């Protein structure tokens, strides 16, 4: 068994729903995000466009972060998920350096000032501290919502199919760009997608064998833009903000007609 | 003033060459210092062991135990859990250079302490005549073990960094060798400083050895940089950062001029002028030391990640 995720870039509407869902699910501190959207600019015949690319911990099969951890705090579960046991982490940050995907975060005091710095914690935060206590001075990252997977396994639910056993970002994705499941099961949704489409892994040449795959290799190309059917208010709102920002940075940009 | 709406920030840093900061900026400066003292301590202890200088050995041991280890300790996010990284509390030494390094350093600290005591006793005739043979034997065994673990302590830092495929500039087998050779050259510089205070150091012999090590070091650093620039686009970017970028001043002034050229010039002067004057020796010690600090700083500073999407036009 090896859990993995397939991200269909042609469907992603860049709504940041996965980012928000992850933050809420794990009560993440103010300046920490486990799921990130990379922004990058492309230019086609003088027309500059900004695209996004969702990334998270790749749960590598040959994880460098696990190899370098001096205490065994970073370890791989039998289902392939790379987990950090915070109580064992000494905060050496070797894993942060060794991760080729820069998907680990060292939780310092600066990253966790409270949701409203200088004010008392909200009830939401207080609850989060009990339900999902993040330890300052240790490293953190996406864990495929393993608490949901564990809950699902105990209750005969199927991760990737049953919502209660599926990562929060996958449940939230409005465009259904994220698919989760067992990569070793040939009948799982992810395995079918991998067979039918051409998946890519990030920095495959490093031999880390990530469990997160991306559909559509035309990164940054025209085909990578979300179809009109997937565009929502939030999508358009986001794009307009990006365009406004791009014009601030590149004032010479021509009108995109 | 116009009120602007705040939007969720996207992450551009993964598609552009981004330098690591965890091990060199902010609290990361402690790692830089710990790395420098690893090299200086190793160099001084091994050189002092070779030239049989007890004070040099003591200073080398102190640099490791009194400076390197505390800096490492205070860098940790959870310092009081440090014991978790030491075998037998962890089995991670099979793959982790940091766990191995912890083990090497602690082994060195213990063996060298015993060696310092036995050597001191033997040098000052504090051992009963009947026990001299046994203490001498212990002393030699401890010298061997302490020397071995000292070398491993000096070399593990390089291996810990060269293991990181995420940072192409570090990801080469030459890095540990560069660190060890530079450490030994700096050790030769420091032993002159010890000799200035305590005496009992053959400066002429030290300068002769120093010339060789500095020459080898210059060749190694050149080869390392050429190799790194050929290795990958990011490696080339790191080299450019080092030679003409933000770290160029530290590299050219600290590593090349003060770390190599100045000590080399001083040792060449000694070749013709014979015994060097104390001010020149102090200058040699200082320039060696500044070179050691600069080298580690530069290498850590230009540790640049491979962009996750490296084939994008932005890169």
Tab-separated table of C-alpha atoms in Angstrom, chain A residues 9-134:
chain	number	residue	atom	x	y	z
A	9	UNK	CA	-3.132	20.989	-13.722
A	10	UNK	CA	-5.671	21.506	-16.472
A	11	UNK	CA	-8.444	21.481	-13.900
A	12	UNK	CA	-6.846	23.571	-11.164
A	13	UNK	CA	-8.720	26.859	-10.995
A	14	UNK	CA	-6.243	28.432	-8.568
A	15	UNK	CA	-8.921	29.166	-6.033
A	16	UNK	CA	-6.585	28.489	-3.074
A	17	UNK	CA	-9.297	26.293	-1.561
A	18	UNK	CA	-6.772	23.515	-0.855
A	19	UNK	CA	-4.532	25.995	0.961
A	20	UNK	CA	-7.399	27.217	3.113
A	21	UNK	CA	-8.752	23.727	3.802
A	22	UNK	CA	-5.334	22.551	4.952
A	23	UNK	CA	-4.896	25.536	7.240
A	24	UNK	CA	-8.239	24.942	8.889
A	25	UNK	CA	-7.863	21.166	9.076
A	26	UNK	CA	-4.537	21.348	10.874
A	27	UNK	CA	-4.975	24.639	12.739
A	28	UNK	CA	-1.790	25.855	11.067
A	29	UNK	CA	0.017	28.806	12.652
A	30	UNK	CA	-0.353	32.198	11.000
A	31	UNK	CA	2.694	32.135	8.732
A	32	UNK	CA	2.763	28.433	7.900
A	33	UNK	CA	1.242	26.745	4.868
A	34	UNK	CA	1.675	23.074	4.049
A	35	UNK	CA	0.020	23.289	0.647
A	36	UNK	CA	1.424	26.030	-1.541
A	37	UNK	CA	0.603	27.484	-4.919
A	38	UNK	CA	3.672	28.369	-6.917
A	39	UNK	CA	3.257	31.367	-9.171
A	40	UNK	CA	5.259	31.755	-12.324
A	41	UNK	CA	5.159	33.963	-15.356
A	42	UNK	CA	5.193	32.912	-18.970
A	43	UNK	CA	5.394	35.004	-22.077
A	44	UNK	CA	3.825	34.175	-25.403
A	45	UNK	CA	4.241	36.671	-28.241
A	46	UNK	CA	4.663	39.532	-25.827
A	47	UNK	CA	1.684	38.541	-23.705
A	48	UNK	CA	2.686	37.778	-20.152
A	49	UNK	CA	0.593	35.343	-18.154
A	50	UNK	CA	0.862	34.111	-14.598
A	51	UNK	CA	0.154	30.466	-13.814
A	52	UNK	CA	0.041	28.572	-10.546
A	53	UNK	CA	1.183	25.107	-9.597
A	54	UNK	CA	-0.019	23.453	-6.381
A	55	UNK	CA	2.704	21.770	-4.341
A	56	UNK	CA	2.835	19.957	-1.047
A	57	UNK	CA	5.078	17.313	0.566
A	58	UNK	CA	5.662	14.695	-2.110
A	59	UNK	CA	5.750	11.811	0.405
A	60	UNK	CA	8.760	10.454	-1.510
A	61	UNK	CA	9.326	6.731	-1.585
A	62	UNK	CA	13.064	7.370	-1.219
A	63	UNK	CA	12.720	10.379	1.058
A	64	UNK	CA	15.954	12.336	1.681
A	65	UNK	CA	14.378	13.929	4.757
A	66	UNK	CA	13.941	10.504	6.355
A	67	UNK	CA	17.523	9.522	5.572
A	68	UNK	CA	19.060	12.655	7.058
A	69	UNK	CA	16.962	12.864	10.230
A	70	UNK	CA	19.356	12.132	13.101
A	71	UNK	CA	16.694	10.990	15.544
A	72	UNK	CA	14.250	9.041	13.419
A	73	UNK	CA	11.577	11.684	14.040
A	74	UNK	CA	10.991	11.755	10.285
A	75	UNK	CA	9.967	8.295	9.289
A	76	UNK	CA	8.015	6.512	6.629
A	77	UNK	CA	4.871	4.635	7.540
A	78	UNK	CA	4.038	1.306	5.875
A	79	UNK	CA	1.472	3.154	3.740
A	80	UNK	CA	4.221	5.382	2.317
A	81	UNK	CA	3.322	8.557	4.181
A	82	UNK	CA	6.317	10.405	5.606
A	83	UNK	CA	5.415	11.369	9.140
A	84	UNK	CA	7.189	13.589	11.663
A	85	UNK	CA	6.974	12.597	15.305
A	86	UNK	CA	7.275	16.060	16.832
A	87	UNK	CA	8.231	14.728	20.262
A	88	UNK	CA	11.357	13.190	18.736
A	89	UNK	CA	12.373	16.168	16.583
A	90	UNK	CA	15.364	18.125	17.900
A	91	UNK	CA	14.981	20.984	15.421
A	92	UNK	CA	18.278	20.552	13.575
A	93	UNK	CA	16.617	21.562	10.274
A	94	UNK	CA	18.732	19.104	8.289
A	95	UNK	CA	15.527	17.811	6.679
A	96	UNK	CA	14.539	21.348	5.664
A	97	UNK	CA	17.850	21.672	3.840
A	98	UNK	CA	17.773	18.191	2.322
A	99	UNK	CA	14.222	18.337	0.918
A	100	UNK	CA	14.617	19.028	-2.819
A	101	UNK	CA	11.056	20.342	-2.915
A	102	UNK	CA	11.463	22.861	-0.081
A	103	UNK	CA	8.293	21.589	1.487
A	104	UNK	CA	9.326	21.489	5.113
A	105	UNK	CA	8.941	24.327	7.560
A	106	UNK	CA	10.750	24.887	10.817
A	107	UNK	CA	8.194	26.256	13.258
A	108	UNK	CA	9.910	29.208	14.873
A	109	UNK	CA	8.385	31.754	17.208
A	110	UNK	CA	8.219	34.262	14.343
A	111	UNK	CA	6.011	31.936	12.293
A	112	UNK	CA	3.569	31.411	15.140
A	113	UNK	CA	2.684	34.808	16.611
A	114	UNK	CA	-0.992	33.874	16.960
A	115	UNK	CA	-3.701	34.710	14.458
A	116	UNK	CA	-4.007	38.207	15.856
A	117	UNK	CA	-0.520	39.121	17.098
A	118	UNK	CA	-0.595	41.058	20.317
A	119	UNK	CA	-4.090	39.867	21.162
A	120	UNK	CA	-5.479	36.879	23.008
A	121	UNK	CA	-5.866	33.632	21.111
A	122	UNK	CA	-9.234	33.009	19.496
A	123	UNK	CA	-11.425	30.105	20.578
A	124	UNK	CA	-10.556	28.443	17.294
A	125	UNK	CA	-6.862	28.708	18.094
A	126	UNK	CA	-7.369	27.469	21.644
A	127	UNK	CA	-9.191	24.434	20.320
A	128	UNK	CA	-6.494	23.900	17.732
A	129	UNK	CA	-3.765	23.907	20.371
A	130	UNK	CA	-5.530	20.967	22.017
A	131	UNK	CA	-6.595	19.056	18.918
A	132	UNK	CA	-3.490	19.611	16.814
A	133	UNK	CA	-0.660	20.834	19.036
A	134	UNK	CA	2.203	22.043	16.873
